Amino acid sequence: MFRVMLFVIFTLSCLSAVAKQKSGVKYTSTVDSALTIHKVSMLPTIDNIDRIFSKPFDDRLRELLAEDRQWDHIQSYFSGALVTPNDLIKNPKKVISISKNLGTDALLITEVRKNPKNLILSLNLFSAHDGRLLAQVQNANLSQASTQKALEQLTILYRNLKSKLPYDGLVLSRSKNRVTLNLG
Protein backbone atom coordinates (compact mmCIF):
# COMPACT_ATOMS: atom_id res chain seq x y z
CA MET A 1 0.00 0.00 0.00
CA PHE A 2 2.84 2.38 0.91
CA ARG A 3 4.58 1.69 -2.41
CA VAL A 4 1.37 2.36 -4.35
CA MET A 5 0.82 5.65 -2.49
CA LEU A 6 4.45 6.63 -3.02
CA PHE A 7 4.18 5.79 -6.72
CA VAL A 8 1.01 7.90 -7.07
CA ILE A 9 2.67 10.84 -5.28
CA PHE A 10 5.76 10.38 -7.42
CA THR A 11 3.69 10.28 -10.62
CA LEU A 12 1.66 13.34 -9.62
CA SER A 13 4.81 15.29 -8.77
CA CYS A 14 6.18 14.37 -12.20
CA LEU A 15 3.02 15.60 -13.88
CA SER A 16 2.66 18.77 -11.79
CA ALA A 17 5.92 20.47 -12.75
CA VAL A 18 5.74 21.46 -16.40
CA ALA A 19 8.64 22.69 -18.51
CA LYS A 20 7.74 23.95 -21.98
CA GLN A 21 9.99 23.13 -24.92
CA LYS A 22 9.74 23.78 -28.65
CA SER A 23 8.59 20.23 -29.32
CA GLY A 24 5.83 20.31 -26.72
CA VAL A 25 5.33 19.92 -23.00
CA LYS A 26 7.61 17.86 -20.81
CA TYR A 27 6.60 16.72 -17.33
CA THR A 28 9.46 16.71 -14.82
CA SER A 29 10.23 17.47 -11.22
CA THR A 30 13.36 17.73 -9.12
CA VAL A 31 12.34 14.65 -7.13
CA ASP A 32 11.91 12.73 -10.36
CA SER A 33 15.32 13.81 -11.62
CA ALA A 34 17.02 12.89 -8.35
CA LEU A 35 15.48 9.43 -8.04
CA THR A 36 15.26 8.28 -11.65
CA ILE A 37 17.94 5.77 -12.50
CA HIS A 38 18.49 4.78 -16.11
CA LYS A 39 22.19 3.89 -16.11
CA VAL A 40 24.09 2.01 -13.41
CA SER A 41 27.74 1.15 -13.12
CA MET A 42 29.36 -1.16 -10.62
CA LEU A 43 32.60 -0.65 -8.76
CA PRO A 44 34.91 -3.59 -7.96
CA THR A 45 33.82 -5.80 -5.07
CA ILE A 46 35.64 -5.13 -1.82
CA ASP A 47 36.71 -7.98 0.45
CA ASN A 48 39.11 -8.37 3.34
CA ILE A 49 41.04 -11.40 2.07
CA ASP A 50 43.19 -10.20 -0.83
CA ARG A 51 40.31 -10.00 -3.36
CA ILE A 52 39.68 -13.77 -3.31
CA PHE A 53 35.90 -13.18 -3.33
CA SER A 54 35.98 -10.24 -5.71
CA LYS A 55 35.91 -11.97 -9.10
CA PRO A 56 32.93 -14.32 -8.56
CA PHE A 57 30.88 -11.54 -6.94
CA ASP A 58 31.78 -9.07 -9.69
CA ASP A 59 30.81 -11.65 -12.33
CA ARG A 60 27.47 -12.39 -10.64
CA LEU A 61 26.58 -8.72 -10.22
CA ARG A 62 27.47 -8.11 -13.89
CA GLU A 63 25.06 -10.93 -14.84
CA LEU A 64 22.29 -9.44 -12.69
CA LEU A 65 22.76 -6.03 -14.30
CA ALA A 66 22.78 -7.56 -17.79
CA GLU A 67 19.47 -9.34 -17.04
CA ASP A 68 17.88 -6.19 -15.56
CA ARG A 69 15.38 -4.63 -17.97
CA GLN A 70 14.94 -1.45 -15.95
CA TRP A 71 18.57 -0.29 -15.76
CA ASP A 72 21.25 -0.06 -18.41
CA HIS A 73 24.60 -1.35 -17.22
CA ILE A 74 27.49 0.97 -18.06
CA GLN A 75 30.69 -1.04 -17.96
CA SER A 76 33.38 0.56 -15.79
CA TYR A 77 37.06 -0.07 -16.09
CA PHE A 78 38.01 1.21 -12.69
CA SER A 79 41.69 1.88 -12.14
CA GLY A 80 43.51 3.24 -9.16
CA ALA A 81 42.95 2.67 -5.47
CA LEU A 82 39.81 0.69 -4.65
CA VAL A 83 37.12 2.47 -2.70
CA THR A 84 34.91 1.00 -0.02
CA PRO A 85 31.27 1.82 0.64
CA ASN A 86 32.39 3.68 3.80
CA ASP A 87 34.80 5.80 1.72
CA LEU A 88 31.89 6.77 -0.54
CA ILE A 89 29.53 7.46 2.36
CA LYS A 90 32.10 9.83 3.87
CA ASN A 91 32.83 11.52 0.54
CA PRO A 92 29.74 12.09 -1.66
CA LYS A 93 31.80 14.26 -4.02
CA LYS A 94 33.81 11.16 -4.94
CA VAL A 95 30.57 9.38 -5.96
CA ILE A 96 29.55 12.36 -8.07
CA SER A 97 32.97 12.52 -9.71
CA ILE A 98 33.14 8.79 -10.52
CA SER A 99 29.54 8.79 -11.79
CA LYS A 100 30.14 11.82 -13.99
CA ASN A 101 33.23 10.21 -15.55
CA LEU A 102 31.27 7.01 -16.25
CA GLY A 103 28.08 8.76 -17.38
CA THR A 104 25.86 6.92 -14.90
CA ASP A 105 22.96 7.80 -12.63
CA ALA A 106 24.05 5.46 -9.83
CA LEU A 107 26.92 3.30 -8.59
CA LEU A 108 26.65 -0.21 -7.13
CA ILE A 109 29.33 -1.66 -4.88
CA THR A 110 29.45 -5.06 -3.20
CA GLU A 111 31.37 -5.73 -0.01
CA VAL A 112 32.23 -9.19 1.33
CA ARG A 113 33.83 -9.49 4.76
CA LYS A 114 35.06 -12.74 6.26
CA ASN A 115 35.17 -12.98 10.02
CA PRO A 116 36.01 -16.01 12.20
CA LYS A 117 32.46 -17.38 12.13
CA ASN A 118 30.80 -16.34 8.85
CA LEU A 119 30.65 -14.01 5.86
CA ILE A 120 29.01 -10.59 5.78
CA LEU A 121 27.70 -9.55 2.38
CA SER A 122 26.40 -6.06 1.59
CA LEU A 123 25.20 -4.36 -1.57
CA ASN A 124 25.20 -0.55 -1.72
CA LEU A 125 23.58 1.83 -4.24
CA PHE A 126 24.81 5.43 -4.45
CA SER A 127 23.08 8.28 -6.30
CA ALA A 128 25.06 10.25 -8.88
CA HIS A 129 22.70 13.18 -8.27
CA ASP A 130 23.96 14.04 -4.77
CA GLY A 131 26.52 11.30 -4.07
CA ARG A 132 24.57 9.84 -1.18
CA LEU A 133 23.69 6.27 -0.33
CA LEU A 134 20.23 5.52 -1.77
CA ALA A 135 19.85 1.98 -0.51
CA GLN A 136 21.84 -0.67 1.31
CA VAL A 137 21.06 -4.32 1.99
CA GLN A 138 23.08 -6.79 4.00
CA ASN A 139 23.22 -10.42 5.07
CA ALA A 140 25.51 -10.92 8.04
CA ASN A 141 24.99 -14.63 8.58
CA LEU A 142 26.38 -16.49 5.57
CA SER A 143 28.32 -19.72 5.85
CA GLN A 144 31.97 -19.59 4.82
CA ALA A 145 31.68 -23.11 3.43
CA SER A 146 29.93 -22.28 0.17
CA THR A 147 30.74 -19.41 -2.16
CA GLN A 148 27.88 -20.60 -4.39
CA LYS A 149 25.32 -20.00 -1.61
CA ALA A 150 26.81 -16.57 -0.97
CA LEU A 151 26.44 -15.78 -4.69
CA GLU A 152 22.80 -16.89 -4.51
CA GLN A 153 22.38 -14.47 -1.59
CA LEU A 154 23.75 -11.68 -3.80
CA THR A 155 20.85 -12.30 -6.18
CA ILE A 156 18.38 -12.02 -3.28
CA LEU A 157 20.11 -8.90 -1.98
CA TYR A 158 19.94 -7.33 -5.47
CA ARG A 159 16.16 -7.88 -5.60
CA ASN A 160 15.80 -6.53 -2.05
CA LEU A 161 17.86 -3.47 -2.92
CA LYS A 162 15.67 -2.69 -5.92
CA SER A 163 12.52 -3.15 -3.83
CA LYS A 164 13.78 -0.47 -1.42
CA LEU A 165 13.62 2.16 -4.14
CA PRO A 166 10.44 4.26 -3.97
CA TYR A 167 9.20 3.32 -7.44
CA ASP A 168 8.70 0.29 -9.65
CA GLY A 169 8.62 1.98 -13.04
CA LEU A 170 9.04 5.16 -15.04
CA VAL A 171 6.55 7.50 -16.70
CA LEU A 172 7.46 7.38 -20.38
CA SER A 173 4.79 9.66 -21.81
CA ARG A 174 1.41 11.27 -21.23
CA SER A 175 -1.14 12.17 -23.86
CA LYS A 176 -4.38 13.66 -22.49
CA ASN A 177 -5.56 11.08 -19.96
CA ARG A 178 -3.35 8.23 -21.24
CA VAL A 179 -0.10 7.58 -19.36
CA THR A 180 2.52 5.13 -20.60
CA LEU A 181 4.61 3.46 -17.88
CA ASN A 182 7.71 1.30 -18.07
CA LEU A 183 7.50 -1.27 -15.28
CA GLY A 184 10.61 -3.13 -16.40
PDB file of C-alpha atoms in Angstrom, residues 17-175:
ATOM      1  CA  ALA A  17       5.915  20.470 -12.750  1.00  0.00           C
ATOM      2  CA  VAL A  18       5.739  21.462 -16.398  1.00  0.00           C
ATOM      3  CA  ALA A  19       8.641  22.692 -18.508  1.00  0.00           C
ATOM      4  CA  LYS A  20       7.742  23.954 -21.975  1.00  0.00           C
ATOM      5  CA  GLN A  21       9.990  23.129 -24.916  1.00  0.00           C
ATOM      6  CA  LYS A  22       9.742  23.778 -28.654  1.00  0.00           C
ATOM      7  CA  SER A  23       8.594  20.232 -29.320  1.00  0.00           C
ATOM      8  CA  GLY A  24       5.833  20.314 -26.719  1.00  0.00           C
ATOM      9  CA  VAL A  25       5.326  19.920 -23.000  1.00  0.00           C
ATOM     10  CA  LYS A  26       7.613  17.857 -20.807  1.00  0.00           C
ATOM     11  CA  TYR A  27       6.605  16.722 -17.326  1.00  0.00           C
ATOM     12  CA  THR A  28       9.456  16.706 -14.820  1.00  0.00           C
ATOM     13  CA  SER A  29      10.225  17.468 -11.217  1.00  0.00           C
ATOM     14  CA  THR A  30      13.358  17.733  -9.116  1.00  0.00           C
ATOM     15  CA  VAL A  31      12.340  14.653  -7.128  1.00  0.00           C
ATOM     16  CA  ASP A  32      11.908  12.726 -10.359  1.00  0.00           C
ATOM     17  CA  SER A  33      15.323  13.809 -11.617  1.00  0.00           C
ATOM     18  CA  ALA A  34      17.015  12.893  -8.350  1.00  0.00           C
ATOM     19  CA  LEU A  35      15.477   9.425  -8.039  1.00  0.00           C
ATOM     20  CA  THR A  36      15.256   8.284 -11.646  1.00  0.00           C
ATOM     21  CA  ILE A  37      17.939   5.770 -12.503  1.00  0.00           C
ATOM     22  CA  HIS A  38      18.485   4.780 -16.112  1.00  0.00           C
ATOM     23  CA  LYS A  39      22.193   3.886 -16.115  1.00  0.00           C
ATOM     24  CA  VAL A  40      24.089   2.013 -13.408  1.00  0.00           C
ATOM     25  CA  SER A  41      27.739   1.151 -13.117  1.00  0.00           C
ATOM     26  CA  MET A  42      29.362  -1.164 -10.620  1.00  0.00           C
ATOM     27  CA  LEU A  43      32.596  -0.651  -8.761  1.00  0.00           C
ATOM     28  CA  PRO A  44      34.907  -3.589  -7.955  1.00  0.00           C
ATOM     29  CA  THR A  45      33.825  -5.800  -5.070  1.00  0.00           C
ATOM     30  CA  ILE A  46      35.642  -5.131  -1.822  1.00  0.00           C
ATOM     31  CA  ASP A  47      36.710  -7.980   0.448  1.00  0.00           C
ATOM     32  CA  ASN A  48      39.105  -8.370   3.341  1.00  0.00           C
ATOM     33  CA  ILE A  49      41.038 -11.402   2.073  1.00  0.00           C
ATOM     34  CA  ASP A  50      43.186 -10.199  -0.830  1.00  0.00           C
ATOM     35  CA  ARG A  51      40.312 -10.003  -3.363  1.00  0.00           C
ATOM     36  CA  ILE A  52      39.679 -13.770  -3.305  1.00  0.00           C
ATOM     37  CA  PHE A  53      35.903 -13.184  -3.327  1.00  0.00           C
ATOM     38  CA  SER A  54      35.978 -10.241  -5.706  1.00  0.00           C
ATOM     39  CA  LYS A  55      35.909 -11.970  -9.100  1.00  0.00           C
ATOM     40  CA  PRO A  56      32.932 -14.321  -8.557  1.00  0.00           C
ATOM     41  CA  PHE A  57      30.877 -11.542  -6.944  1.00  0.00           C
ATOM     42  CA  ASP A  58      31.782  -9.066  -9.693  1.00  0.00           C
ATOM     43  CA  ASP A  59      30.812 -11.645 -12.326  1.00  0.00           C
ATOM     44  CA  ARG A  60      27.471 -12.392 -10.644  1.00  0.00           C
ATOM     45  CA  LEU A  61      26.584  -8.718 -10.224  1.00  0.00           C
ATOM     46  CA  ARG A  62      27.472  -8.106 -13.893  1.00  0.00           C
ATOM     47  CA  GLU A  63      25.060 -10.932 -14.838  1.00  0.00           C
ATOM     48  CA  LEU A  64      22.294  -9.437 -12.690  1.00  0.00           C
ATOM     49  CA  LEU A  65      22.763  -6.030 -14.303  1.00  0.00           C
ATOM     50  CA  ALA A  66      22.775  -7.563 -17.794  1.00  0.00           C
ATOM     51  CA  GLU A  67      19.466  -9.343 -17.039  1.00  0.00           C
ATOM     52  CA  ASP A  68      17.884  -6.195 -15.557  1.00  0.00           C
ATOM     53  CA  ARG A  69      15.379  -4.631 -17.967  1.00  0.00           C
ATOM     54  CA  GLN A  70      14.941  -1.454 -15.947  1.00  0.00           C
ATOM     55  CA  TRP A  71      18.565  -0.288 -15.760  1.00  0.00           C
ATOM     56  CA  ASP A  72      21.248  -0.059 -18.413  1.00  0.00           C
ATOM     57  CA  HIS A  73      24.604  -1.348 -17.220  1.00  0.00           C
ATOM     58  CA  ILE A  74      27.485   0.966 -18.064  1.00  0.00           C
ATOM     59  CA  GLN A  75      30.695  -1.036 -17.957  1.00  0.00           C
ATOM     60  CA  SER A  76      33.380   0.556 -15.790  1.00  0.00           C
ATOM     61  CA  TYR A  77      37.059  -0.069 -16.091  1.00  0.00           C
ATOM     62  CA  PHE A  78      38.011   1.213 -12.690  1.00  0.00           C
ATOM     63  CA  SER A  79      41.694   1.882 -12.141  1.00  0.00           C
ATOM     64  CA  GLY A  80      43.505   3.239  -9.156  1.00  0.00           C
ATOM     65  CA  ALA A  81      42.946   2.670  -5.472  1.00  0.00           C
ATOM     66  CA  LEU A  82      39.815   0.690  -4.654  1.00  0.00           C
ATOM     67  CA  VAL A  83      37.124   2.473  -2.703  1.00  0.00           C
ATOM     68  CA  THR A  84      34.914   1.001  -0.024  1.00  0.00           C
ATOM     69  CA  PRO A  85      31.273   1.824   0.643  1.00  0.00           C
ATOM     70  CA  ASN A  86      32.390   3.676   3.797  1.00  0.00           C
ATOM     71  CA  ASP A  87      34.797   5.802   1.716  1.00  0.00           C
ATOM     72  CA  LEU A  88      31.892   6.765  -0.545  1.00  0.00           C
ATOM     73  CA  ILE A  89      29.528   7.460   2.363  1.00  0.00           C
ATOM     74  CA  LYS A  90      32.103   9.827   3.869  1.00  0.00           C
ATOM     75  CA  ASN A  91      32.834  11.521   0.535  1.00  0.00           C
ATOM     76  CA  PRO A  92      29.737  12.088  -1.662  1.00  0.00           C
ATOM     77  CA  LYS A  93      31.805  14.261  -4.022  1.00  0.00           C
ATOM     78  CA  LYS A  94      33.805  11.158  -4.945  1.00  0.00           C
ATOM     79  CA  VAL A  95      30.571   9.375  -5.965  1.00  0.00           C
ATOM     80  CA  ILE A  96      29.545  12.365  -8.073  1.00  0.00           C
ATOM     81  CA  SER A  97      32.970  12.517  -9.711  1.00  0.00           C
ATOM     82  CA  ILE A  98      33.139   8.789 -10.516  1.00  0.00           C
ATOM     83  CA  SER A  99      29.537   8.793 -11.793  1.00  0.00           C
ATOM     84  CA  LYS A 100      30.138  11.816 -13.988  1.00  0.00           C
ATOM     85  CA  ASN A 101      33.226  10.206 -15.552  1.00  0.00           C
ATOM     86  CA  LEU A 102      31.269   7.008 -16.254  1.00  0.00           C
ATOM     87  CA  GLY A 103      28.075   8.762 -17.380  1.00  0.00           C
ATOM     88  CA  THR A 104      25.856   6.919 -14.903  1.00  0.00           C
ATOM     89  CA  ASP A 105      22.959   7.797 -12.631  1.00  0.00           C
ATOM     90  CA  ALA A 106      24.046   5.462  -9.833  1.00  0.00           C
ATOM     91  CA  LEU A 107      26.917   3.299  -8.591  1.00  0.00           C
ATOM     92  CA  LEU A 108      26.652  -0.213  -7.128  1.00  0.00           C
ATOM     93  CA  ILE A 109      29.334  -1.656  -4.885  1.00  0.00           C
ATOM     94  CA  THR A 110      29.447  -5.062  -3.199  1.00  0.00           C
ATOM     95  CA  GLU A 111      31.374  -5.727  -0.006  1.00  0.00           C
ATOM     96  CA  VAL A 112      32.233  -9.193   1.326  1.00  0.00           C
ATOM     97  CA  ARG A 113      33.829  -9.486   4.764  1.00  0.00           C
ATOM     98  CA  LYS A 114      35.060 -12.736   6.258  1.00  0.00           C
ATOM     99  CA  ASN A 115      35.170 -12.984  10.020  1.00  0.00           C
ATOM    100  CA  PRO A 116      36.013 -16.009  12.204  1.00  0.00           C
ATOM    101  CA  LYS A 117      32.456 -17.385  12.131  1.00  0.00           C
ATOM    102  CA  ASN A 118      30.802 -16.337   8.853  1.00  0.00           C
ATOM    103  CA  LEU A 119      30.647 -14.007   5.860  1.00  0.00           C
ATOM    104  CA  ILE A 120      29.014 -10.592   5.776  1.00  0.00           C
ATOM    105  CA  LEU A 121      27.700  -9.549   2.376  1.00  0.00           C
ATOM    106  CA  SER A 122      26.395  -6.065   1.594  1.00  0.00           C
ATOM    107  CA  LEU A 123      25.197  -4.355  -1.567  1.00  0.00           C
ATOM    108  CA  ASN A 124      25.203  -0.548  -1.724  1.00  0.00           C
ATOM    109  CA  LEU A 125      23.582   1.827  -4.235  1.00  0.00           C
ATOM    110  CA  PHE A 126      24.806   5.429  -4.454  1.00  0.00           C
ATOM    111  CA  SER A 127      23.077   8.276  -6.304  1.00  0.00           C
ATOM    112  CA  ALA A 128      25.061  10.253  -8.878  1.00  0.00           C
ATOM    113  CA  HIS A 129      22.701  13.182  -8.268  1.00  0.00           C
ATOM    114  CA  ASP A 130      23.959  14.045  -4.767  1.00  0.00           C
ATOM    115  CA  GLY A 131      26.521  11.300  -4.070  1.00  0.00           C
ATOM    116  CA  ARG A 132      24.567   9.842  -1.184  1.00  0.00           C
ATOM    117  CA  LEU A 133      23.691   6.274  -0.326  1.00  0.00           C
ATOM    118  CA  LEU A 134      20.230   5.524  -1.774  1.00  0.00           C
ATOM    119  CA  ALA A 135      19.849   1.985  -0.509  1.00  0.00           C
ATOM    120  CA  GLN A 136      21.836  -0.668   1.312  1.00  0.00           C
ATOM    121  CA  VAL A 137      21.061  -4.320   1.993  1.00  0.00           C
ATOM    122  CA  GLN A 138      23.078  -6.792   4.000  1.00  0.00           C
ATOM    123  CA  ASN A 139      23.224 -10.425   5.075  1.00  0.00           C
ATOM    124  CA  ALA A 140      25.511 -10.920   8.040  1.00  0.00           C
ATOM    125  CA  ASN A 141      24.986 -14.629   8.576  1.00  0.00           C
ATOM    126  CA  LEU A 142      26.383 -16.489   5.571  1.00  0.00           C
ATOM    127  CA  SER A 143      28.325 -19.719   5.848  1.00  0.00           C
ATOM    128  CA  GLN A 144      31.970 -19.591   4.819  1.00  0.00           C
ATOM    129  CA  ALA A 145      31.681 -23.115   3.433  1.00  0.00           C
ATOM    130  CA  SER A 146      29.926 -22.284   0.165  1.00  0.00           C
ATOM    131  CA  THR A 147      30.739 -19.415  -2.156  1.00  0.00           C
ATOM    132  CA  GLN A 148      27.878 -20.596  -4.388  1.00  0.00           C
ATOM    133  CA  LYS A 149      25.321 -20.005  -1.612  1.00  0.00           C
ATOM    134  CA  ALA A 150      26.811 -16.572  -0.974  1.00  0.00           C
ATOM    135  CA  LEU A 151      26.439 -15.784  -4.689  1.00  0.00           C
ATOM    136  CA  GLU A 152      22.799 -16.891  -4.506  1.00  0.00           C
ATOM    137  CA  GLN A 153      22.383 -14.472  -1.595  1.00  0.00           C
ATOM    138  CA  LEU A 154      23.755 -11.683  -3.798  1.00  0.00           C
ATOM    139  CA  THR A 155      20.850 -12.305  -6.179  1.00  0.00           C
ATOM    140  CA  ILE A 156      18.384 -12.017  -3.283  1.00  0.00           C
ATOM    141  CA  LEU A 157      20.106  -8.896  -1.980  1.00  0.00           C
ATOM    142  CA  TYR A 158      19.938  -7.330  -5.465  1.00  0.00           C
ATOM    143  CA  ARG A 159      16.161  -7.880  -5.598  1.00  0.00           C
ATOM    144  CA  ASN A 160      15.798  -6.535  -2.048  1.00  0.00           C
ATOM    145  CA  LEU A 161      17.861  -3.471  -2.915  1.00  0.00           C
ATOM    146  CA  LYS A 162      15.671  -2.692  -5.917  1.00  0.00           C
ATOM    147  CA  SER A 163      12.521  -3.151  -3.828  1.00  0.00           C
ATOM    148  CA  LYS A 164      13.780  -0.466  -1.417  1.00  0.00           C
ATOM    149  CA  LEU A 165      13.625   2.158  -4.142  1.00  0.00           C
ATOM    150  CA  PRO A 166      10.442   4.264  -3.970  1.00  0.00           C
ATOM    151  CA  TYR A 167       9.204   3.323  -7.443  1.00  0.00           C
ATOM    152  CA  ASP A 168       8.702   0.290  -9.655  1.00  0.00           C
ATOM    153  CA  GLY A 169       8.621   1.980 -13.044  1.00  0.00           C
ATOM    154  CA  LEU A 170       9.040   5.156 -15.042  1.00  0.00           C
ATOM    155  CA  VAL A 171       6.548   7.495 -16.696  1.00  0.00           C
ATOM    156  CA  LEU A 172       7.456   7.384 -20.382  1.00  0.00           C
ATOM    157  CA  SER A 173       4.787   9.661 -21.807  1.00  0.00           C
ATOM    158  CA  ARG A 174       1.413  11.271 -21.233  1.00  0.00           C
ATOM    159  CA  SER A 175      -1.139  12.172 -23.863  1.00  0.00           C
TER     160      SER A 175
END
